[in-house]
PDB file of C-alpha atoms and ligand atoms in Angstrom:
ATOM      1  CA  UNK D   1     -13.597  15.929  -1.911  1.00 43.00           C
ATOM      2  CA  UNK D   2     -11.033  16.776  -4.534  1.00 44.00           C
ATOM      3  CA  UNK D   3     -13.539  18.635  -6.669  1.00 41.00           C
ATOM      4  CA  UNK D   4     -11.435  21.808  -6.565  1.00 46.00           C
ATOM      5  CA  UNK D   5      -8.502  19.935  -8.101  1.00 45.00           C
ATOM      6  CA  UNK D   6      -7.834  21.246 -11.600  1.00 48.00           C
ATOM      7  CA  UNK D   7      -4.291  20.181 -12.266  1.00 60.00           C
ATOM      8  CA  UNK D   8      -3.407  17.247 -14.516  1.00 71.00           C
ATOM      9  CA  UNK D   9      -4.297  14.006 -12.828  1.00 87.00           C
ATOM     10  CA  UNK D  10      -1.814  12.417 -10.515  1.00 95.00           C
ATOM     11  CA  UNK D  11      -0.741   9.071 -11.951  1.00 94.00           C
ATOM     12  CA  UNK D  12       1.232   7.311  -9.251  1.00 97.00           C
ATOM     13  CA  UNK D  13       0.829   7.134  -5.494  1.00 97.00           C
ATOM     14  CA  UNK D  14       3.503   6.353  -2.940  1.00 97.00           C
ATOM     15  CA  UNK D  15       2.616   5.517   0.640  1.00 97.00           C
ATOM     16  CA  UNK D  16       5.634   5.829   2.909  1.00 95.00           C
ATOM     17  CA  UNK D  17       6.043   3.920   6.158  1.00 90.00           C
ATOM     18  CA  UNK D  18       8.466   3.984   9.070  1.00 83.00           C
ATOM     19  CA  UNK D  19      11.637   5.737   7.934  1.00 76.00           C
ATOM     20  CA  UNK D  20      10.131   7.277   4.807  1.00 84.00           C
ATOM     21  CA  UNK D  21       8.174  10.426   5.610  1.00 82.00           C
ATOM     22  CA  UNK D  22       8.956  12.544   2.566  1.00 84.00           C
ATOM     23  CA  UNK D  23      10.418  12.467  -0.923  1.00 87.00           C
ATOM     24  CA  UNK D  24      12.826  15.386  -1.414  1.00 87.00           C
ATOM     25  CA  UNK D  25      13.289  14.512  -5.098  1.00 88.00           C
ATOM     26  CA  UNK D  26       9.774  15.766  -5.931  1.00 91.00           C
ATOM     27  CA  UNK D  27       9.705  19.050  -7.833  1.00 92.00           C
ATOM     28  CA  UNK D  28       6.838  21.467  -8.463  1.00 92.00           C
ATOM     29  CA  UNK D  29       5.391  20.421  -5.132  1.00 94.00           C
ATOM     30  CA  UNK D  30       2.083  21.351  -3.588  1.00 94.00           C
ATOM     31  CA  UNK D  31       0.256  20.072  -0.570  1.00 95.00           C
ATOM     32  CA  UNK D  32      -3.290  18.812  -1.020  1.00 96.00           C
ATOM     33  CA  UNK D  33      -5.783  18.189   1.762  1.00 96.00           C
ATOM     34  CA  UNK D  34      -8.414  15.686   0.701  1.00 96.00           C
ATOM     35  CA  UNK D  35     -11.460  14.582   2.658  1.00 96.00           C
ATOM     36  CA  UNK D  36     -13.306  11.434   1.655  1.00 97.00           C
ATOM     37  CA  UNK D  37     -16.578   9.637   2.456  1.00 96.00           C
ATOM     38  CA  UNK D  38     -14.351   7.446   4.644  1.00 96.00           C
ATOM     39  CA  UNK D  39     -12.853  10.281   6.670  1.00 97.00           C
ATOM     40  CA  UNK D  40      -9.524  12.051   6.447  1.00 98.00           C
ATOM     41  CA  UNK D  41      -6.314  10.414   5.185  1.00 98.00           C
ATOM     42  CA  UNK D  42      -3.263  10.022   7.440  1.00 98.00           C
ATOM     43  CA  UNK D  43      -2.018  13.483   6.477  1.00 97.00           C
ATOM     44  CA  UNK D  44      -2.020  16.034   3.655  1.00 97.00           C
ATOM     45  CA  UNK D  45      -0.904  14.514   0.357  1.00 97.00           C
ATOM     46  CA  UNK D  46       2.252  15.926  -1.168  1.00 96.00           C
ATOM     47  CA  UNK D  47       1.859  16.151  -4.939  1.00 96.00           C
ATOM     48  CA  UNK D  48       4.878  16.746  -7.150  1.00 95.00           C
ATOM     49  CA  UNK D  49       6.759  15.571 -10.215  1.00 93.00           C
ATOM     50  CA  UNK D  50       9.385  12.851 -10.392  1.00 90.00           C
ATOM     51  CA  UNK D  51      10.710  11.356 -13.619  1.00 81.00           C
ATOM     52  CA  UNK D  52       8.130  13.347 -15.597  1.00 85.00           C
ATOM     53  CA  UNK D  53       5.246  11.719 -13.736  1.00 92.00           C
ATOM     54  CA  UNK D  54       2.869  13.390 -11.297  1.00 94.00           C
ATOM     55  CA  UNK D  55       3.138  11.625  -7.977  1.00 96.00           C
ATOM     56  CA  UNK D  56       1.192  11.867  -4.731  1.00 97.00           C
ATOM     57  CA  UNK D  57       3.092  10.977  -1.586  1.00 96.00           C
ATOM     58  CA  UNK D  58       1.343  10.103   1.667  1.00 97.00           C
ATOM     59  CA  UNK D  59       3.059   9.253   4.968  1.00 96.00           C
ATOM     60  CA  UNK D  60       1.067   6.286   6.296  1.00 96.00           C
ATOM     61  CA  UNK D  61       1.486   7.105   9.985  1.00 96.00           C
ATOM     62  CA  UNK D  62       1.338  10.878   9.496  1.00 95.00           C
ATOM     63  CA  UNK D  63       4.459  12.945   8.942  1.00 92.00           C
ATOM     64  CA  UNK D  64       5.185  13.041  12.669  1.00 91.00           C
ATOM     65  CA  UNK D  65       4.438   9.313  13.022  1.00 91.00           C
ATOM     66  CA  UNK D  66       1.420   9.647  15.298  1.00 94.00           C
ATOM     67  CA  UNK D  67      -0.901   6.916  13.938  1.00 96.00           C
ATOM     68  CA  UNK D  68      -0.467   3.318  15.146  1.00 96.00           C
ATOM     69  CA  UNK D  69      -0.922   0.565  12.522  1.00 96.00           C
ATOM     70  CA  UNK D  70      -4.343  -0.474  13.902  1.00 97.00           C
ATOM     71  CA  UNK D  71      -5.674   3.076  13.365  1.00 97.00           C
ATOM     72  CA  UNK D  72      -4.204   3.916   9.956  1.00 98.00           C
ATOM     73  CA  UNK D  73      -7.174   5.265   7.953  1.00 98.00           C
ATOM     74  CA  UNK D  74      -6.480   2.938   5.038  1.00 98.00           C
ATOM     75  CA  UNK D  75      -9.843   3.470   3.309  1.00 98.00           C
ATOM     76  CA  UNK D  76      -9.441   7.242   3.359  1.00 98.00           C
ATOM     77  CA  UNK D  77      -5.829   6.923   2.170  1.00 98.00           C
ATOM     78  CA  UNK D  78      -6.665   4.735  -0.823  1.00 98.00           C
ATOM     79  CA  UNK D  79      -9.811   6.702  -1.674  1.00 98.00           C
ATOM     80  CA  UNK D  80      -7.932  10.017  -1.518  1.00 98.00           C
ATOM     81  CA  UNK D  81      -5.202   8.745  -3.836  1.00 98.00           C
ATOM     82  CA  UNK D  82      -7.786   7.334  -6.254  1.00 97.00           C
ATOM     83  CA  UNK D  83      -9.667  10.646  -6.238  1.00 97.00           C
ATOM     84  CA  UNK D  84      -6.525  12.458  -7.417  1.00 96.00           C
ATOM     85  CA  UNK D  85      -6.260  10.071 -10.383  1.00 96.00           C
ATOM     86  CA  UNK D  86      -3.751   7.529  -9.050  1.00 97.00           C
ATOM     87  CA  UNK D  87      -3.813   4.202 -10.902  1.00 97.00           C
ATOM     88  CA  UNK D  88      -0.569   2.657  -9.633  1.00 98.00           C
ATOM     89  CA  UNK D  89       0.447   2.598  -5.991  1.00 98.00           C
ATOM     90  CA  UNK D  90       3.772   1.773  -4.360  1.00 98.00           C
ATOM     91  CA  UNK D  91       3.661   0.926  -0.684  1.00 98.00           C
ATOM     92  CA  UNK D  92       6.919   1.326   1.223  1.00 97.00           C
ATOM     93  CA  UNK D  93       7.165  -0.278   4.653  1.00 95.00           C
ATOM     94  CA  UNK D  94       9.658  -1.389   7.275  1.00 94.00           C
ATOM     95  CA  UNK D  95       9.617  -5.110   8.083  1.00 95.00           C
ATOM     96  CA  UNK D  96      11.354  -7.668  10.239  1.00 95.00           C
ATOM     97  CA  UNK D  97      13.000 -10.675   8.601  1.00 97.00           C
ATOM     98  CA  UNK D  98      11.934 -14.228   9.387  1.00 97.00           C
ATOM     99  CA  UNK D  99      14.808 -15.873   7.536  1.00 97.00           C
ATOM    100  CA  UNK D 100      18.581 -15.792   7.720  1.00 96.00           C
ATOM    101  CA  UNK D 101      19.208 -14.750   4.116  1.00 97.00           C
ATOM    102  CA  UNK D 102      16.900 -11.683   4.250  1.00 98.00           C
ATOM    103  CA  UNK D 103      19.344  -9.419   6.057  1.00 95.00           C
ATOM    104  CA  UNK D 104      18.843  -6.048   7.725  1.00 94.00           C
ATOM    105  CA  UNK D 105      19.250  -3.477   4.944  1.00 95.00           C
ATOM    106  CA  UNK D 106      17.903  -5.806   2.230  1.00 97.00           C
ATOM    107  CA  UNK D 107      14.856  -4.925   0.132  1.00 98.00           C
ATOM    108  CA  UNK D 108      11.959  -7.272  -0.649  1.00 98.00           C
ATOM    109  CA  UNK D 109       9.153  -7.000  -3.187  1.00 98.00           C
ATOM    110  CA  UNK D 110       6.671  -9.368  -1.537  1.00 98.00           C
ATOM    111  CA  UNK D 111       4.314 -11.474  -3.646  1.00 98.00           C
ATOM    112  CA  UNK D 112       2.079 -12.926  -0.925  1.00 98.00           C
ATOM    113  CA  UNK D 113       0.435 -11.967   2.361  1.00 98.00           C
ATOM    114  CA  UNK D 114      -0.759 -13.889   5.386  1.00 98.00           C
ATOM    115  CA  UNK D 115      -3.219 -11.769   7.361  1.00 98.00           C
ATOM    116  CA  UNK D 116      -2.781 -12.063  11.125  1.00 98.00           C
ATOM    117  CA  UNK D 117      -4.509  -8.773  11.986  1.00 98.00           C
ATOM    118  CA  UNK D 118      -7.576  -8.906  14.210  1.00 97.00           C
ATOM    119  CA  UNK D 119      -8.626  -5.383  15.223  1.00 96.00           C
ATOM    120  CA  UNK D 120      -8.700  -3.563  11.897  1.00 96.00           C
ATOM    121  CA  UNK D 121     -11.737  -1.542  10.927  1.00 93.00           C
ATOM    122  CA  UNK D 122     -12.600  -0.570   7.397  1.00 95.00           C
ATOM    123  CA  UNK D 123     -11.149  -3.540   5.543  1.00 97.00           C
ATOM    124  CA  UNK D 124     -13.527  -3.072   2.598  1.00 98.00           C
ATOM    125  CA  UNK D 125     -15.138  -0.126   0.835  1.00 97.00           C
ATOM    126  CA  UNK D 126     -18.254  -2.214   0.279  1.00 96.00           C
ATOM    127  CA  UNK D 127     -19.920  -2.963   3.587  1.00 93.00           C
ATOM    128  CA  UNK D 128     -23.340  -1.354   3.235  1.00 89.00           C
ATOM    129  CA  UNK D 129     -25.957  -3.025   0.992  1.00 88.00           C
ATOM    130  CA  UNK D 130     -23.402  -3.485  -1.766  1.00 94.00           C
ATOM    131  CA  UNK D 131     -21.511  -6.782  -1.857  1.00 95.00           C
ATOM    132  CA  UNK D 132     -18.282  -7.035  -3.837  1.00 96.00           C
ATOM    133  CA  UNK D 133     -15.945 -10.052  -3.821  1.00 97.00           C
ATOM    134  CA  UNK D 134     -12.650  -9.119  -5.463  1.00 97.00           C
ATOM    135  CA  UNK D 135     -10.098 -11.780  -6.421  1.00 96.00           C
ATOM    136  CA  UNK D 136      -7.132 -11.657  -4.034  1.00 98.00           C
ATOM    137  CA  UNK D 137      -5.135 -14.806  -4.864  1.00 98.00           C
ATOM    138  CA  UNK D 138      -2.325 -12.519  -5.996  1.00 98.00           C
ATOM    139  CA  UNK D 139      -2.485  -9.631  -3.506  1.00 98.00           C
ATOM    140  CA  UNK D 140       0.206  -7.610  -5.311  1.00 98.00           C
ATOM    141  CA  UNK D 141       0.322  -6.572  -8.976  1.00 98.00           C
ATOM    142  CA  UNK D 142       2.872  -8.927 -10.569  1.00 98.00           C
ATOM    143  CA  UNK D 143       3.696  -6.469 -13.346  1.00 97.00           C
ATOM    144  CA  UNK D 144       4.378  -3.535 -11.008  1.00 98.00           C
ATOM    145  CA  UNK D 145       6.235  -5.779  -8.530  1.00 98.00           C
ATOM    146  CA  UNK D 146       8.694  -6.858 -11.225  1.00 97.00           C
ATOM    147  CA  UNK D 147       9.237  -3.289 -12.423  1.00 97.00           C
ATOM    148  CA  UNK D 148       9.789  -2.145  -8.848  1.00 98.00           C
ATOM    149  CA  UNK D 149      12.244  -4.971  -8.152  1.00 98.00           C
ATOM    150  CA  UNK D 150      14.319  -4.276 -11.242  1.00 97.00           C
ATOM    151  CA  UNK D 151      14.304  -0.530 -10.496  1.00 97.00           C
ATOM    152  CA  UNK D 152      15.572  -1.258  -6.978  1.00 97.00           C
ATOM    153  CA  UNK D 153      18.293  -3.533  -8.382  1.00 98.00           C
ATOM    154  CA  UNK D 154      19.461  -0.809 -10.772  1.00 97.00           C
ATOM    155  CA  UNK D 155      19.264   2.005  -8.242  1.00 96.00           C
ATOM    156  CA  UNK D 156      20.949   0.419  -5.229  1.00 95.00           C
ATOM    157  CA  UNK D 157      23.761  -1.950  -4.373  1.00 94.00           C
ATOM    158  CA  UNK D 158      21.755  -3.731  -1.690  1.00 95.00           C
ATOM    159  CA  UNK D 159      20.219  -7.181  -2.096  1.00 97.00           C
ATOM    160  CA  UNK D 160      16.695  -7.093  -3.545  1.00 98.00           C
ATOM    161  CA  UNK D 161      14.601 -10.219  -2.994  1.00 98.00           C
ATOM    162  CA  UNK D 162      12.116 -10.689  -5.843  1.00 98.00           C
ATOM    163  CA  UNK D 163       9.445 -12.452  -3.786  1.00 98.00           C
ATOM    164  CA  UNK D 164       8.427 -13.217  -0.240  1.00 98.00           C
ATOM    165  CA  UNK D 165       5.419 -13.788   1.954  1.00 98.00           C
ATOM    166  CA  UNK D 166       4.538 -10.837   4.169  1.00 98.00           C
ATOM    167  CA  UNK D 167       3.045 -11.751   7.542  1.00 98.00           C
ATOM    168  CA  UNK D 168       0.844  -8.849   8.639  1.00 98.00           C
ATOM    169  CA  UNK D 169       0.463  -8.769  12.424  1.00 98.00           C
ATOM    170  CA  UNK D 170      -1.723  -6.490  14.482  1.00 97.00           C
ATOM    171  CA  UNK D 171       0.885  -4.761  16.637  1.00 95.00           C
ATOM    172  CA  UNK D 172       1.819  -2.300  17.917  1.00 93.00           C
ATOM    173  CA  UNK D 173       3.876  -4.691  20.067  1.00 92.00           C
ATOM    174  CA  UNK D 174       6.340  -6.884  18.198  1.00 91.00           C
ATOM    175  CA  UNK D 175       5.950 -10.702  18.191  1.00 92.00           C
ATOM    176  CA  UNK D 176       6.857 -13.049  20.970  1.00 93.00           C
ATOM    177  CA  UNK D 177       9.689 -15.427  20.188  1.00 94.00           C
ATOM    178  CA  UNK D 178       7.178 -18.322  20.010  1.00 95.00           C
ATOM    179  CA  UNK D 179       5.073 -16.430  17.452  1.00 96.00           C
ATOM    180  CA  UNK D 180       8.149 -15.539  15.445  1.00 96.00           C
ATOM    181  CA  UNK D 181       9.215 -19.217  15.377  1.00 96.00           C
ATOM    182  CA  UNK D 182       5.654 -20.229  14.420  1.00 98.00           C
ATOM    183  CA  UNK D 183       5.654 -17.864  11.433  1.00 98.00           C
ATOM    184  CA  UNK D 184       9.058 -19.204  10.418  1.00 98.00           C
ATOM    185  CA  UNK D 185       7.742 -22.777  10.582  1.00 98.00           C
ATOM    186  CA  UNK D 186       4.921 -21.695   8.246  1.00 98.00           C
ATOM    187  CA  UNK D 187       7.503 -20.530   5.717  1.00 98.00           C
ATOM    188  CA  UNK D 188       6.669 -16.820   6.018  1.00 98.00           C
ATOM    189  CA  UNK D 189       9.524 -14.507   5.057  1.00 98.00           C
ATOM    190  CA  UNK D 190       8.963 -11.019   6.480  1.00 98.00           C
ATOM    191  CA  UNK D 191       6.725  -9.497   9.126  1.00 97.00           C
ATOM    192  CA  UNK D 192       5.106  -6.063   9.296  1.00 96.00           C
ATOM    193  CA  UNK D 193       1.928  -4.335  10.453  1.00 96.00           C
ATOM    194  CA  UNK D 194       0.527  -2.439   7.491  1.00 97.00           C
ATOM    195  CA  UNK D 195       0.019  -4.473   4.280  1.00 98.00           C
ATOM    196  CA  UNK D 196      -3.519  -5.300   5.467  1.00 98.00           C
ATOM    197  CA  UNK D 197      -6.025  -3.828   4.775  1.00 98.00           C
ATOM    198  CA  UNK D 198      -4.085  -1.541   2.425  1.00 98.00           C
ATOM    199  CA  UNK D 199      -3.540  -4.227  -0.239  1.00 98.00           C
ATOM    200  CA  UNK D 200      -7.189  -5.338  -0.097  1.00 98.00           C
ATOM    201  CA  UNK D 201      -8.457  -1.791  -0.505  1.00 98.00           C
ATOM    202  CA  UNK D 202      -6.038  -1.082  -3.348  1.00 98.00           C
ATOM    203  CA  UNK D 203      -7.487  -4.096  -5.191  1.00 98.00           C
ATOM    204  CA  UNK D 204     -11.039  -2.880  -4.526  1.00 98.00           C
ATOM    205  CA  UNK D 205     -10.017   0.521  -5.889  1.00 98.00           C
ATOM    206  CA  UNK D 206      -8.634  -1.203  -9.024  1.00 98.00           C
ATOM    207  CA  UNK D 207      -5.118   0.094  -8.447  1.00 98.00           C
ATOM    208  CA  UNK D 208      -1.955  -1.724  -9.448  1.00 98.00           C
ATOM    209  CA  UNK D 209      -0.319  -2.166  -6.043  1.00 98.00           C
ATOM    210  CA  UNK D 210       3.219  -3.261  -5.194  1.00 98.00           C
ATOM    211  CA  UNK D 211       5.189  -3.210  -1.972  1.00 98.00           C
ATOM    212  CA  UNK D 212       8.783  -2.296  -1.255  1.00 98.00           C
ATOM    213  CA  UNK D 213       9.600  -3.841   2.114  1.00 97.00           C
ATOM    214  CA  UNK D 214      12.707  -2.560   3.887  1.00 96.00           C
ATOM    215  CA  UNK D 215      14.231  -5.113   6.234  1.00 96.00           C
ATOM    216  CA  UNK D 216      15.282  -3.429   9.473  1.00 93.00           C
ATOM    217  CA  UNK D 217      15.983  -6.384  11.790  1.00 92.00           C
ATOM    218  CA  UNK D 218      15.626 -10.124  12.368  1.00 93.00           C
ATOM    219  CA  UNK D 219      12.390  -9.836  14.372  1.00 89.00           C
ATOM    220  CA  UNK D 220      13.070 -11.659  17.665  1.00 90.00           C
ATOM    221  CA  UNK D 221      13.742 -15.252  16.578  1.00 92.00           C
ATOM    222  CA  UNK D 222      17.464 -14.772  16.041  1.00 88.00           C
ATOM    223  CA  UNK D 223      18.722 -14.514  19.605  1.00 73.00           C
ATOM    224  CA  UNK D 224      22.360 -13.901  18.675  1.00 67.00           C
ATOM    225  CA  UNK D 225      21.609 -11.069  16.226  1.00 62.00           C
ATOM    226  CA  UNK D 226      24.420  -8.536  16.132  1.00 58.00           C
ATOM    227  CA  UNK D 227      22.068  -5.746  15.046  1.00 47.00           C
ATOM    228  CA  UNK D 228      20.573  -5.072  18.440  1.00 53.00           C
ATOM    229  CA  UNK D 229      21.975  -1.652  19.239  1.00 68.00           C
ATOM    230  CA  UNK D 230      19.819   1.409  18.580  1.00 69.00           C
ATOM    231  CA  UNK D 231      22.561   3.035  16.543  1.00 77.00           C
ATOM    232  CA  UNK D 232      22.850  -0.028  14.272  1.00 77.00           C
ATOM    233  CA  UNK D 233      19.092   0.012  13.674  1.00 76.00           C
ATOM    234  CA  UNK D 234      19.180   3.770  12.996  1.00 82.00           C
ATOM    235  CA  UNK D 235      21.959   3.248  10.445  1.00 87.00           C
ATOM    236  CA  UNK D 236      19.949   0.484   8.719  1.00 90.00           C
ATOM    237  CA  UNK D 237      16.860   2.742   8.604  1.00 89.00           C
ATOM    238  CA  UNK D 238      18.920   5.561   7.081  1.00 91.00           C
ATOM    239  CA  UNK D 239      20.289   3.257   4.370  1.00 93.00           C
ATOM    240  CA  UNK D 240      16.828   1.755   3.770  1.00 93.00           C
ATOM    241  CA  UNK D 241      15.294   5.185   3.328  1.00 93.00           C
ATOM    242  CA  UNK D 242      17.974   6.217   0.824  1.00 94.00           C
ATOM    243  CA  UNK D 243      17.529   2.921  -1.066  1.00 95.00           C
ATOM    244  CA  UNK D 244      13.745   3.373  -1.195  1.00 95.00           C
ATOM    245  CA  UNK D 245      14.057   6.912  -2.552  1.00 95.00           C
ATOM    246  CA  UNK D 246      16.580   5.871  -5.211  1.00 95.00           C
ATOM    247  CA  UNK D 247      14.328   2.949  -6.212  1.00 96.00           C
ATOM    248  CA  UNK D 248      11.304   5.248  -6.564  1.00 95.00           C
ATOM    249  CA  UNK D 249      13.188   7.693  -8.799  1.00 94.00           C
ATOM    250  CA  UNK D 250      14.428   4.884 -11.067  1.00 95.00           C
ATOM    251  CA  UNK D 251      11.012   3.232 -11.240  1.00 95.00           C
ATOM    252  CA  UNK D 252       9.181   6.431 -12.132  1.00 94.00           C
ATOM    253  CA  UNK D 253      11.632   7.262 -14.904  1.00 90.00           C
ATOM    254  CA  UNK D 254      10.502   4.136 -16.778  1.00 87.00           C
ATOM    255  CA  UNK D 255       6.902   3.663 -15.659  1.00 92.00           C
ATOM    256  CA  UNK D 256       4.041   3.652 -18.155  1.00 90.00           C
ATOM    257  CA  UNK D 257       1.492   6.087 -16.702  1.00 86.00           C
ATOM    258  CA  UNK D 258      -1.299   4.236 -18.560  1.00 88.00           C
ATOM    259  CA  UNK D 259      -0.950   0.659 -17.334  1.00 92.00           C
ATOM    260  CA  UNK D 260      -2.671  -2.157 -19.179  1.00 93.00           C
ATOM    261  CA  UNK D 261      -3.211  -4.592 -16.386  1.00 96.00           C
ATOM    262  CA  UNK D 262      -5.919  -6.796 -14.920  1.00 96.00           C
ATOM    263  CA  UNK D 263      -5.811  -4.867 -11.620  1.00 97.00           C
ATOM    264  CA  UNK D 264      -7.394  -1.936 -13.438  1.00 97.00           C
ATOM    265  CA  UNK D 265     -10.580  -3.974 -13.987  1.00 97.00           C
ATOM    266  CA  UNK D 266     -10.645  -5.947 -10.732  1.00 97.00           C
ATOM    267  CA  UNK D 267     -14.307  -5.169 -10.118  1.00 96.00           C
ATOM    268  CA  UNK D 268     -15.529  -6.157 -13.589  1.00 94.00           C
ATOM    269  CA  UNK D 269     -16.901  -9.496 -12.414  1.00 91.00           C
ATOM    270  CA  UNK D 270     -16.864  -8.840  -8.661  1.00 94.00           C
ATOM    271  CA  UNK D 271     -19.962  -6.730  -7.993  1.00 92.00           C
ATOM    272  CA  UNK D 272     -22.634  -9.149  -6.793  1.00 92.00           C
ATOM    273  CA  UNK D 273     -25.519  -6.872  -5.766  1.00 92.00           C
ATOM    274  CA  UNK D 274     -27.807  -5.803  -8.618  1.00 87.00           C
ATOM    275  CA  UNK D 275     -28.020  -2.069  -9.176  1.00 80.00           C
ATOM    276  CA  UNK D 276     -31.682  -1.735  -8.204  1.00 84.00           C
ATOM    277  CA  UNK D 277     -30.921  -3.161  -4.760  1.00 91.00           C
ATOM    278  CA  UNK D 278     -28.239  -0.560  -3.963  1.00 92.00           C
ATOM    279  CA  UNK D 279     -29.356   2.575  -2.129  1.00 92.00           C
ATOM    280  CA  UNK D 280     -28.685   6.013  -3.575  1.00 91.00           C
ATOM    281  CA  UNK D 281     -26.539   6.850  -0.531  1.00 92.00           C
ATOM    282  CA  UNK D 282     -24.301   3.821  -1.048  1.00 92.00           C
ATOM    283  CA  UNK D 283     -24.128   4.500  -4.754  1.00 90.00           C
ATOM    284  CA  UNK D 284     -23.038   8.084  -4.115  1.00 91.00           C
ATOM    285  CA  UNK D 285     -20.439   7.047  -1.579  1.00 92.00           C
ATOM    286  CA  UNK D 286     -18.863   4.563  -3.979  1.00 93.00           C
ATOM    287  CA  UNK D 287     -19.322   6.297  -7.316  1.00 93.00           C
ATOM    288  CA  UNK D 288     -15.595   6.948  -7.623  1.00 96.00           C
ATOM    289  CA  UNK D 289     -14.918   3.210  -7.261  1.00 96.00           C
ATOM    290  CA  UNK D 290     -17.815   1.464  -9.005  1.00 93.00           C
ATOM    291  CA  UNK D 291     -19.540   4.260 -10.925  1.00 91.00           C
ATOM    292  CA  UNK D 292     -18.566   2.940 -14.332  1.00 90.00           C
ATOM    293  CA  UNK D 293     -20.095  -0.461 -13.568  1.00 88.00           C
ATOM    294  CA  UNK D 294     -23.300   1.150 -12.363  1.00 82.00           C
ATOM    295  CA  UNK D 295     -23.384   3.211 -15.541  1.00 78.00           C
ATOM    296  CA  UNK D 296     -23.104   0.006 -17.576  1.00 75.00           C
ATOM    297  CA  UNK D 297     -26.094  -1.431 -15.705  1.00 72.00           C
ATOM    298  CA  UNK D 298     -28.261   1.633 -15.994  1.00 68.00           C
ATOM    299  CA  UNK D 299     -30.901   1.602 -18.747  1.00 65.00           C
ATOM    300  CA  UNK D 300     -29.949   3.570 -21.827  1.00 65.00           C
ATOM    301  CA  UNK D 301     -31.973   6.793 -22.185  1.00 65.00           C
ATOM    302  CA  UNK D 302     -34.794   6.412 -24.697  1.00 64.00           C
ATOM    303  CA  UNK D 303     -33.939   7.788 -28.143  1.00 56.00           C
TER     304      UNK D 303
HETATM  305 ZN1   ZN U   1      -1.595  -4.383 -12.036  1.00 73.43          ZN
END
């Protein structure tokens, strides 16, 4: 647990994906190891300051990229960030493009998700005698998504697409051409392996959550793609990483650390199980996430 943590609360979390394993712009940096009721996060969290805001950075696949998408400990990652005080979370990830006008090197702030994963464990915090149904019609925070998009537009000279539907596949293999064409026929825009269950868990943890998707290639549908050489892909990844870092710095310089947003109360009407039916063990495990709602249900002490 983070009980030994005495510093001012961390306000913003950044989860980095392929091509983004650190944030050199952080100052006053320290490394924090957090354990959670859901196991250990992908790696130690790097806590530092950027734009006057305390930020926790976590490399999703570990800093040496050793964790495949199926095994990313998403519950531990989100729980660990929440335990440090994070209320707003930016998720950076590499994606393939499913449409001609989303080019390698472009940035996308997706607004929708289609979940095509099938082997993920731990897709909810609430799976033991506590039932919670959070709204998920808008899987990303619209407020944070717009701020992130405009920060990216100011900070970089690459194209930033304001919306798009993220197809989350299981992986680790990429799609077949038939699958890629199927997703295109459904009108999906980008494809990656990590938005699920991360986005679902962020909502359950009442975090504002937005994604910065870095387009690296045209998936496999575009047979005549010129960006097939390894060196071209490496160059795109390098530019993407620089664009993501510049976008983060610009965003944090203008971000309100105390967001007033519906995401922050996502559980208010979502907890179905009455308090007296929830075991003490489950209550303890989830106190960080639902404690304030339990407190509201508990009888007031007699005067
Ligand atoms: Zn929000």
